[in-house]
PDB file of C-alpha atoms in Angstrom:
ATOM      1  CA  MET A  19      82.010  78.969 125.872  1.00 66.00           C
ATOM      2  CA  LYS A  20      84.785  81.538 125.436  1.00 77.00           C
ATOM      3  CA  ILE A  21      82.456  84.519 126.071  1.00 83.00           C
ATOM      4  CA  ASN A  22      80.792  84.994 129.460  1.00 86.00           C
ATOM      5  CA  ILE A  23      76.990  85.005 129.277  1.00 87.00           C
ATOM      6  CA  PHE A  24      76.962  88.390 131.030  1.00 88.00           C
ATOM      7  CA  ASP A  25      79.656  89.894 128.787  1.00 88.00           C
ATOM      8  CA  LYS A  26      79.437  93.679 128.442  1.00 87.00           C
ATOM      9  CA  MET A  27      79.275  93.588 124.626  1.00 87.00           C
ATOM     10  CA  ILE A  28      76.471  91.006 124.710  1.00 90.00           C
ATOM     11  CA  ARG A  29      74.502  93.216 127.079  1.00 91.00           C
ATOM     12  CA  GLU A  30      75.055  96.279 124.887  1.00 90.00           C
ATOM     13  CA  ILE A  31      73.785  94.531 121.747  1.00 90.00           C
ATOM     14  CA  TYR A  32      70.846  93.129 123.674  1.00 92.00           C
ATOM     15  CA  GLY A  33      70.076  96.579 125.074  1.00 92.00           C
ATOM     16  CA  LYS A  34      69.911  98.042 121.552  1.00 92.00           C
ATOM     17  CA  PHE A  35      67.573  95.247 120.494  1.00 92.00           C
ATOM     18  CA  ILE A  36      65.325  95.834 123.521  1.00 91.00           C
ATOM     19  CA  SER A  37      65.125  99.572 122.808  1.00 92.00           C
ATOM     20  CA  ILE A  38      63.913  98.865 119.254  1.00 91.00           C
ATOM     21  CA  ILE A  39      61.325  96.314 120.420  1.00 90.00           C
ATOM     22  CA  VAL A  40      60.039  98.590 123.174  1.00 87.00           C
ATOM     23  CA  THR A  41      59.694 101.490 120.729  1.00 90.00           C
ATOM     24  CA  ILE A  42      57.702  99.342 118.289  1.00 88.00           C
ATOM     25  CA  LEU A  43      55.434  97.957 121.024  1.00 85.00           C
ATOM     26  CA  THR A  44      54.809 101.422 122.450  1.00 86.00           C
ATOM     27  CA  LEU A  45      53.664 102.680 119.048  1.00 86.00           C
ATOM     28  CA  LEU A  46      51.434  99.641 118.516  1.00 83.00           C
ATOM     29  CA  LEU A  47      49.784  99.964 121.921  1.00 80.00           C
ATOM     30  CA  ILE A  48      48.759 103.505 121.062  1.00 82.00           C
ATOM     31  CA  PHE A  49      46.410 102.102 118.435  1.00 80.00           C
ATOM     32  CA  PHE A  50      45.596  98.629 119.789  1.00 78.00           C
ATOM     33  CA  GLU A  51      44.309  97.539 123.188  1.00 82.00           C
ATOM     34  CA  ILE A  52      45.213  94.132 124.605  1.00 81.00           C
ATOM     35  CA  PRO A  53      42.262  92.167 126.048  1.00 83.00           C
ATOM     36  CA  GLU A  54      42.531  91.627 129.819  1.00 82.00           C
ATOM     37  CA  ASP A  55      42.152  87.834 129.598  1.00 82.00           C
ATOM     38  CA  ILE A  56      45.327  87.371 127.520  1.00 87.00           C
ATOM     39  CA  LYS A  57      47.599  90.025 129.024  1.00 83.00           C
ATOM     40  CA  VAL A  58      49.329  87.616 131.429  1.00 88.00           C
ATOM     41  CA  CYS A  59      49.835  85.020 128.723  1.00 90.00           C
ATOM     42  CA  LEU A  60      51.290  87.589 126.318  1.00 87.00           C
ATOM     43  CA  ALA A  61      53.554  88.982 129.029  1.00 87.00           C
ATOM     44  CA  LEU A  62      54.974  85.509 129.737  1.00 92.00           C
ATOM     45  CA  MET A  63      55.463  84.892 126.024  1.00 91.00           C
ATOM     46  CA  PHE A  64      57.208  88.238 125.658  1.00 89.00           C
ATOM     47  CA  VAL A  65      59.585  87.554 128.564  1.00 91.00           C
ATOM     48  CA  SER A  66      60.353  84.086 127.132  1.00 94.00           C
ATOM     49  CA  PHE A  67      61.016  85.664 123.743  1.00 92.00           C
ATOM     50  CA  LEU A  68      63.463  88.137 125.265  1.00 92.00           C
ATOM     51  CA  LEU A  69      65.334  85.345 127.085  1.00 94.00           C
ATOM     52  CA  VAL A  70      65.590  83.338 123.866  1.00 95.00           C
ATOM     53  CA  VAL A  71      66.909  86.380 121.995  1.00 94.00           C
ATOM     54  CA  TYR A  72      69.570  87.003 124.660  1.00 94.00           C
ATOM     55  CA  PHE A  73      70.682  83.360 124.547  1.00 93.00           C
ATOM     56  CA  PHE A  74      70.740  83.476 120.727  1.00 94.00           C
ATOM     57  CA  ILE A  75      72.975  86.565 120.703  1.00 92.00           C
ATOM     58  CA  TRP A  76      75.342  84.921 123.213  1.00 92.00           C
ATOM     59  CA  VAL A  77      75.594  81.656 121.225  1.00 91.00           C
ATOM     60  CA  CYS A  78      76.173  83.498 117.928  1.00 88.00           C
ATOM     61  CA  ALA A  79      78.928  85.602 119.517  1.00 87.00           C
ATOM     62  CA  ASN A  80      80.705  82.447 120.702  1.00 87.00           C
ATOM     63  CA  LYS A  81      80.497  80.840 117.273  1.00 86.00           C
ATOM     64  CA  LYS A  82      81.679  83.912 115.385  1.00 86.00           C
ATOM     65  CA  THR A  83      84.646  83.188 113.097  1.00 87.00           C
ATOM     66  CA  ASN A  84      85.004  86.575 111.421  1.00 90.00           C
ATOM     67  CA  ILE A  85      84.421  90.201 112.272  1.00 92.00           C
ATOM     68  CA  LYS A  86      84.852  93.498 110.436  1.00 93.00           C
ATOM     69  CA  LEU A  87      86.142  96.608 112.166  1.00 93.00           C
ATOM     70  CA  ASN A  88      86.657 100.228 111.240  1.00 92.00           C
ATOM     71  CA  ILE A  89      89.741 101.504 113.046  1.00 90.00           C
ATOM     72  CA  GLU A  90      90.417 105.192 112.573  1.00 87.00           C
ATOM     73  CA  GLY A  91      89.066 104.996 109.014  1.00 88.00           C
ATOM     74  CA  SER A  92      90.876 101.778 108.036  1.00 91.00           C
ATOM     75  CA  LYS A  93      88.999  98.585 107.222  1.00 93.00           C
ATOM     76  CA  VAL A  94      90.216  95.693 109.355  1.00 94.00           C
ATOM     77  CA  GLU A  95      88.884  92.155 109.104  1.00 95.00           C
ATOM     78  CA  ILE A  96      89.627  89.277 111.473  1.00 95.00           C
ATOM     79  CA  ARG A  97      88.804  85.853 110.074  1.00 93.00           C
ATOM     80  CA  THR A  98      89.815  82.224 109.843  1.00 93.00           C
ATOM     81  CA  GLY A  99      91.674  80.967 106.812  1.00 93.00           C
ATOM     82  CA  ASN A 100      94.968  80.026 105.219  1.00 94.00           C
ATOM     83  CA  LEU A 101      97.366  82.966 105.002  1.00 96.00           C
ATOM     84  CA  PHE A 102      98.903  81.658 101.776  1.00 95.00           C
ATOM     85  CA  GLU A 103      95.519  81.667 100.028  1.00 95.00           C
ATOM     86  CA  GLN A 104      94.769  85.365 100.658  1.00 95.00           C
ATOM     87  CA  SER A 105      94.802  88.020  97.948  1.00 92.00           C
ATOM     88  CA  GLY A 106      97.112  91.024  98.071  1.00 93.00           C
ATOM     89  CA  LEU A 107     100.247  91.104 100.209  1.00 96.00           C
ATOM     90  CA  LYS A 108     100.847  88.309 102.730  1.00 97.00           C
ATOM     91  CA  VAL A 109     103.151  88.943 105.681  1.00 97.00           C
ATOM     92  CA  ILE A 110     105.560  86.188 106.758  1.00 96.00           C
ATOM     93  CA  PRO A 111     107.388  86.624 110.086  1.00 95.00           C
ATOM     94  CA  PHE A 112     111.077  85.667 110.038  1.00 94.00           C
ATOM     95  CA  ASN A 113     113.691  85.950 112.768  1.00 92.00           C
ATOM     96  CA  GLU A 114     116.121  88.856 112.988  1.00 92.00           C
ATOM     97  CA  TYR A 115     118.583  87.065 110.675  1.00 92.00           C
ATOM     98  CA  PHE A 116     116.041  86.252 107.947  1.00 92.00           C
ATOM     99  CA  ASP A 117     117.142  82.621 108.217  1.00 91.00           C
ATOM    100  CA  THR A 118     116.061  80.300 105.396  1.00 90.00           C
ATOM    101  CA  GLN A 119     117.410  76.947 106.624  1.00 89.00           C
ATOM    102  CA  VAL A 120     114.309  74.778 107.084  1.00 90.00           C
ATOM    103  CA  ASP A 121     115.570  71.781 109.049  1.00 88.00           C
ATOM    104  CA  ASP A 122     113.489  71.854 112.264  1.00 85.00           C
ATOM    105  CA  ARG A 123     116.544  73.241 114.058  1.00 85.00           C
ATOM    106  CA  ILE A 124     116.926  76.727 112.629  1.00 87.00           C
ATOM    107  CA  ILE A 125     113.417  76.926 111.152  1.00 89.00           C
ATOM    108  CA  SER A 126     110.506  74.602 111.853  1.00 88.00           C
ATOM    109  CA  LYS A 127     108.802  73.106 108.811  1.00 89.00           C
ATOM    110  CA  LYS A 128     105.444  73.820 110.473  1.00 89.00           C
ATOM    111  CA  SER A 129     106.092  77.536 110.985  1.00 90.00           C
ATOM    112  CA  LEU A 130     104.847  80.130 108.480  1.00 93.00           C
ATOM    113  CA  ASN A 131     108.489  80.993 107.863  1.00 92.00           C
ATOM    114  CA  GLY A 132     109.301  77.367 107.025  1.00 92.00           C
ATOM    115  CA  GLN A 133     106.188  76.830 104.904  1.00 94.00           C
ATOM    116  CA  TYR A 134     106.942  79.944 102.881  1.00 95.00           C
ATOM    117  CA  VAL A 135     110.531  78.956 102.121  1.00 94.00           C
ATOM    118  CA  VAL A 136     109.551  75.400 101.128  1.00 93.00           C
ATOM    119  CA  ARG A 137     106.639  76.574  98.956  1.00 92.00           C
ATOM    120  CA  GLU A 138     108.458  79.352  97.127  1.00 93.00           C
ATOM    121  CA  TYR A 139     112.108  78.282  96.809  1.00 91.00           C
ATOM    122  CA  GLN A 140     113.690  75.026  95.745  1.00 88.00           C
ATOM    123  CA  ASN A 141     117.031  76.567  96.686  1.00 90.00           C
ATOM    124  CA  PRO A 142     116.848  78.813  99.809  1.00 88.00           C
ATOM    125  CA  LYS A 143     120.144  80.448  98.814  1.00 88.00           C
ATOM    126  CA  VAL A 144     118.207  82.309  96.120  1.00 90.00           C
ATOM    127  CA  LEU A 145     116.105  83.962  98.836  1.00 90.00           C
ATOM    128  CA  ASN A 146     119.248  84.827 100.808  1.00 87.00           C
ATOM    129  CA  ARG A 147     120.690  86.629  97.788  1.00 85.00           C
ATOM    130  CA  ILE A 148     117.445  88.570  97.222  1.00 85.00           C
ATOM    131  CA  ILE A 149     117.448  89.808 100.825  1.00 83.00           C
ATOM    132  CA  LYS A 150     121.123  90.755 100.828  1.00 78.00           C
ATOM    133  CA  ASN A 151     120.888  92.527  97.484  1.00 75.00           C
ATOM    134  CA  ASP A 152     117.651  94.384  98.182  1.00 66.00           C
ATOM    135  CA  VAL A 153     117.842  97.974  96.962  1.00 50.00           C
ATOM    136  CA  ASP A 154     114.235  99.134  96.660  1.00 48.00           C
ATOM    137  CA  LEU A 155     113.500  99.240 100.399  1.00 52.00           C
ATOM    138  CA  ASN A 156     117.074  99.861 101.536  1.00 62.00           C
ATOM    139  CA  ILE A 157     116.845  97.052 104.053  1.00 75.00           C
ATOM    140  CA  SER A 158     120.617  97.337 104.361  1.00 75.00           C
ATOM    141  CA  ASP A 159     119.995 100.510 106.403  1.00 80.00           C
ATOM    142  CA  ASN A 160     118.461  98.308 109.090  1.00 85.00           C
ATOM    143  CA  ILE A 161     121.494  96.083 109.568  1.00 87.00           C
ATOM    144  CA  ILE A 162     122.564  95.936 113.225  1.00 89.00           C
ATOM    145  CA  GLU A 163     125.574  93.642 112.934  1.00 88.00           C
ATOM    146  CA  LYS A 164     127.429  91.637 110.294  1.00 88.00           C
ATOM    147  CA  HIS A 165     129.672  88.548 110.212  1.00 87.00           C
ATOM    148  CA  ILE A 166     128.150  86.948 113.302  1.00 88.00           C
ATOM    149  CA  GLU A 167     129.468  83.479 114.048  1.00 87.00           C
ATOM    150  CA  ARG A 168     126.390  81.266 114.163  1.00 85.00           C
ATOM    151  CA  GLU A 169     124.644  78.496 112.293  1.00 84.00           C
ATOM    152  CA  GLY A 170     122.445  80.102 109.637  1.00 83.00           C
ATOM    153  CA  ASN A 171     122.628  83.615 108.204  1.00 86.00           C
ATOM    154  CA  ASN A 172     125.179  85.921 109.805  1.00 88.00           C
ATOM    155  CA  ILE A 173     123.610  89.377 109.368  1.00 89.00           C
ATOM    156  CA  LYS A 174     121.302  90.720 112.094  1.00 91.00           C
ATOM    157  CA  TYR A 175     118.533  93.173 111.179  1.00 91.00           C
ATOM    158  CA  LYS A 176     116.420  95.547 113.232  1.00 92.00           C
ATOM    159  CA  LEU A 177     113.109  94.031 114.332  1.00 93.00           C
ATOM    160  CA  GLY A 178     110.334  95.204 112.025  1.00 92.00           C
ATOM    161  CA  SER A 179     112.609  95.419 108.987  1.00 90.00           C
ATOM    162  CA  SER A 180     110.486  94.358 106.022  1.00 90.00           C
ATOM    163  CA  ILE A 181     111.036  93.505 102.398  1.00 89.00           C
ATOM    164  CA  VAL A 182     108.513  92.887  99.608  1.00 90.00           C
ATOM    165  CA  ILE A 183     109.168  89.895  97.371  1.00 90.00           C
ATOM    166  CA  ASN A 184     106.411  89.449  94.796  1.00 90.00           C
ATOM    167  CA  GLU A 185     103.160  89.052  96.804  1.00 94.00           C
ATOM    168  CA  TYR A 186     104.865  88.492 100.161  1.00 95.00           C
ATOM    169  CA  VAL A 187     106.226  90.805 102.827  1.00 94.00           C
ATOM    170  CA  LEU A 188     109.022  89.248 104.870  1.00 95.00           C
ATOM    171  CA  THR A 189     109.517  90.888 108.247  1.00 94.00           C
ATOM    172  CA  ALA A 190     112.118  90.432 110.990  1.00 94.00           C
ATOM    173  CA  PHE A 191     109.928  89.542 113.967  1.00 94.00           C
ATOM    174  CA  THR A 192     111.796  87.589 116.658  1.00 91.00           C
ATOM    175  CA  ARG A 193     115.099  87.559 118.453  1.00 89.00           C
ATOM    176  CA  PHE A 194     117.016  84.294 118.141  1.00 86.00           C
ATOM    177  CA  THR A 195     119.001  82.811 121.029  1.00 82.00           C
ATOM    178  CA  ASN A 196     122.305  80.985 120.595  1.00 80.00           C
ATOM    179  CA  LYS A 197     120.202  77.807 120.892  1.00 81.00           C
ATOM    180  CA  ASN A 198     118.080  78.883 117.916  1.00 80.00           C
ATOM    181  CA  LYS A 199     114.982  79.609 119.990  1.00 83.00           C
ATOM    182  CA  ALA A 200     112.673  82.467 119.003  1.00 85.00           C
ATOM    183  CA  GLU A 201     111.985  84.828 121.894  1.00 87.00           C
ATOM    184  CA  LEU A 202     110.830  88.376 122.652  1.00 91.00           C
ATOM    185  CA  THR A 203     110.241  90.683 125.572  1.00 90.00           C
ATOM    186  CA  MET A 204     106.926  92.563 125.596  1.00 92.00           C
ATOM    187  CA  TYR A 205     108.858  95.807 125.094  1.00 92.00           C
ATOM    188  CA  GLU A 206     110.419  94.349 121.915  1.00 93.00           C
ATOM    189  CA  TYR A 207     107.022  93.073 120.755  1.00 94.00           C
ATOM    190  CA  LEU A 208     105.426  96.496 121.074  1.00 94.00           C
ATOM    191  CA  ASN A 209     108.339  98.191 119.340  1.00 94.00           C
ATOM    192  CA  PHE A 210     108.225  95.618 116.553  1.00 95.00           C
ATOM    193  CA  LEU A 211     104.523  96.260 115.926  1.00 95.00           C
ATOM    194  CA  LEU A 212     104.860 100.040 115.876  1.00 94.00           C
ATOM    195  CA  TYR A 213     107.805  99.876 113.476  1.00 92.00           C
ATOM    196  CA  PHE A 214     106.077  97.202 111.370  1.00 94.00           C
ATOM    197  CA  TRP A 215     102.899  99.275 110.893  1.00 94.00           C
ATOM    198  CA  ASP A 216     105.127 102.136 109.762  1.00 91.00           C
ATOM    199  CA  GLU A 217     106.905  99.872 107.256  1.00 89.00           C
ATOM    200  CA  ILE A 218     103.626  98.480 105.896  1.00 91.00           C
ATOM    201  CA  ASN A 219     102.276 101.992 105.475  1.00 89.00           C
ATOM    202  CA  LYS A 220     105.221 102.743 103.186  1.00 87.00           C
ATOM    203  CA  ILE A 221     105.059  99.610 101.040  1.00 86.00           C
ATOM    204  CA  TYR A 222     101.495  98.307 100.771  1.00 88.00           C
ATOM    205  CA  ALA A 223     100.740 100.405  97.649  1.00 86.00           C
ATOM    206  CA  GLN A 224      96.987 100.352  98.381  1.00 89.00           C
ATOM    207  CA  LYS A 225      96.856  96.563  98.214  1.00 92.00           C
ATOM    208  CA  ASP A 226      95.106  94.369 100.794  1.00 94.00           C
ATOM    209  CA  VAL A 227      97.491  93.156 103.484  1.00 96.00           C
ATOM    210  CA  SER A 228      97.046  89.866 105.366  1.00 96.00           C
ATOM    211  CA  VAL A 229      98.964  89.105 108.549  1.00 96.00           C
ATOM    212  CA  PRO A 230      98.961  86.282 111.115  1.00 96.00           C
ATOM    213  CA  ILE A 231      98.650  86.864 114.856  1.00 95.00           C
ATOM    214  CA  PHE A 232     102.282  87.751 115.506  1.00 94.00           C
ATOM    215  CA  GLY A 233     103.673  85.640 118.333  1.00 90.00           C
ATOM    216  CA  SER A 234     101.025  82.928 118.119  1.00 86.00           C
ATOM    217  CA  GLY A 235     103.113  79.776 117.897  1.00 77.00           C
ATOM    218  CA  ILE A 236     106.632  78.909 118.975  1.00 71.00           C
ATOM    219  CA  THR A 237     107.688  82.430 120.001  1.00 74.00           C
ATOM    220  CA  ARG A 238     108.625  82.595 123.678  1.00 83.00           C
ATOM    221  CA  PHE A 239     107.807  85.740 125.610  1.00 88.00           C
ATOM    222  CA  LYS A 240     110.027  86.747 128.542  1.00 82.00           C
ATOM    223  CA  ASN A 241     109.913  88.742 131.771  1.00 75.00           C
ATOM    224  CA  GLY A 242     106.481  87.874 133.121  1.00 76.00           C
ATOM    225  CA  PHE A 243     104.621  87.459 129.831  1.00 82.00           C
ATOM    226  CA  GLU A 244     105.305  83.747 129.361  1.00 80.00           C
ATOM    227  CA  ASP A 245     101.577  82.895 129.589  1.00 84.00           C
ATOM    228  CA  ILE A 246     100.259  85.524 127.180  1.00 88.00           C
ATOM    229  CA  ASN A 247      97.529  84.074 124.968  1.00 89.00           C
ATOM    230  CA  ASP A 248      96.303  84.678 121.417  1.00 90.00           C
ATOM    231  CA  ASP A 249      93.395  86.832 122.631  1.00 90.00           C
ATOM    232  CA  GLU A 250      95.827  89.231 124.279  1.00 92.00           C
ATOM    233  CA  LEU A 251      98.226  89.237 121.328  1.00 94.00           C
ATOM    234  CA  LEU A 252      95.378  90.060 118.941  1.00 94.00           C
ATOM    235  CA  SER A 253      94.237  92.928 121.168  1.00 93.00           C
ATOM    236  CA  ILE A 254      97.780  94.327 121.317  1.00 94.00           C
ATOM    237  CA  MET A 255      98.097  94.169 117.529  1.00 95.00           C
ATOM    238  CA  LEU A 256      94.867  96.088 117.040  1.00 95.00           C
ATOM    239  CA  TRP A 257      95.651  98.718 119.670  1.00 94.00           C
ATOM    240  CA  THR A 258      99.122  99.387 118.256  1.00 95.00           C
ATOM    241  CA  PHE A 259      97.619  99.646 114.774  1.00 94.00           C
ATOM    242  CA  LYS A 260      95.118 102.163 116.122  1.00 93.00           C
ATOM    243  CA  ILE A 261      97.666 104.354 117.897  1.00 91.00           C
ATOM    244  CA  SER A 262     100.091 104.211 114.956  1.00 89.00           C
ATOM    245  CA  LYS A 263      97.672 106.515 113.097  1.00 78.00           C
ATOM    246  CA  HIS A 264      98.515 104.872 109.777  1.00 80.00           C
ATOM    247  CA  LYS A 265      95.555 104.431 107.435  1.00 82.00           C
ATOM    248  CA  PHE A 266      94.771 101.847 104.781  1.00 85.00           C
ATOM    249  CA  LYS A 267      93.252 103.905 102.008  1.00 83.00           C
ATOM    250  CA  HIS A 268      90.058 102.602 100.392  1.00 81.00           C
ATOM    251  CA  PRO A 269      89.619  99.981  98.973  1.00 84.00           C
ATOM    252  CA  ALA A 270      92.626  98.376 100.670  1.00 90.00           C
ATOM    253  CA  LYS A 271      92.107  96.613 103.993  1.00 92.00           C
ATOM    254  CA  LEU A 272      94.073  94.827 106.682  1.00 95.00           C
ATOM    255  CA  SER A 273      93.150  91.200 107.380  1.00 96.00           C
ATOM    256  CA  ILE A 274      94.315  89.241 110.422  1.00 96.00           C
ATOM    257  CA  ILE A 275      94.147  85.565 109.539  1.00 96.00           C
ATOM    258  CA  ILE A 276      93.589  82.969 112.271  1.00 94.00           C
ATOM    259  CA  GLN A 277      94.069  79.236 111.846  1.00 89.00           C
ATOM    260  CA  LYS A 278      90.816  77.266 112.096  1.00 86.00           C
ATOM    261  CA  GLU A 279      92.061  75.140 114.973  1.00 84.00           C
ATOM    262  CA  LYS A 280      92.733  78.261 117.054  1.00 87.00           C
ATOM    263  CA  ILE A 281      89.536  80.244 116.514  1.00 86.00           C
ATOM    264  CA  SER A 282      87.628  78.326 119.204  1.00 82.00           C
ATOM    265  CA  ARG A 283      89.994  79.787 121.817  1.00 83.00           C
ATOM    266  CA  ILE A 284      89.922  83.395 120.598  1.00 87.00           C
ATOM    267  CA  ASN A 285      87.206  85.886 121.481  1.00 87.00           C
ATOM    268  CA  ILE A 286      87.166  87.970 118.305  1.00 87.00           C
ATOM    269  CA  PHE A 287      83.757  89.341 119.307  1.00 85.00           C
ATOM    270  CA  LYS A 288      85.270  91.562 122.012  1.00 85.00           C
ATOM    271  CA  MET A 289      87.626  93.165 119.465  1.00 89.00           C
ATOM    272  CA  LYS A 290      84.727  95.453 118.546  1.00 86.00           C
ATOM    273  CA  GLU A 291      85.717  97.452 121.622  1.00 85.00           C
ATOM    274  CA  ILE A 292      88.792  98.669 119.699  1.00 87.00           C
ATOM    275  CA  GLU A 293      86.528 100.792 117.470  1.00 82.00           C
ATOM    276  CA  LYS A 294      85.373 102.960 120.394  1.00 71.00           C
TER     277      LYS A 294
END
């Protein structure tokens, strides 16, 4: 089980349940008297009932695959699913070059980046032209360097730079090494998220926005964060969203989509703590 049986959130929910039960029983006992010969039996039954309820709450929390949060007035939902099947805007993380070469060297076919390019473009050069010629969001203002000698695209963009193409938001998420490996420091990750939430706030146009857990996959974290897990990444995403102070106006909401094979390792139940 991914949640400890004595988890703080489990105990808090159980405590609320107990307070309701005790209140009801107290009111009933004002009007009804329990016969002496069955008091012990009823007490044992009541204790057994409470133990079963606690176990039930714990099991349900471990099996939870979706949860709804209210973060500073914004609706946020965490759930399993396929990002490409969501309504509204879907965010696809690219590298800092917005590479489109899906060959398992530059871009993996299994990555969201690779799946998006293969699904949407028979000729990736069309996507390259759209990015380079973008005017609406002035992504050209986020160019760091041009004419870089490397395999793939040769323009480097600021992390967090985002562009809307139809129902997708493409965002520059990772650094790319000279060996075409995606990597980030935690400082870069935090800065990416804060800049990204700012970009989304400008472009979502009151539509629902669905994002993956950024960094969950082939991204390598450096400088002591090599073993960071999806639980921790999800928490960081939610906390940065909270402190960014950007709001998704009703009825729009933010959805964080988790792959089904990963949900068994992620404690989404504890994310309720973010609301406090």
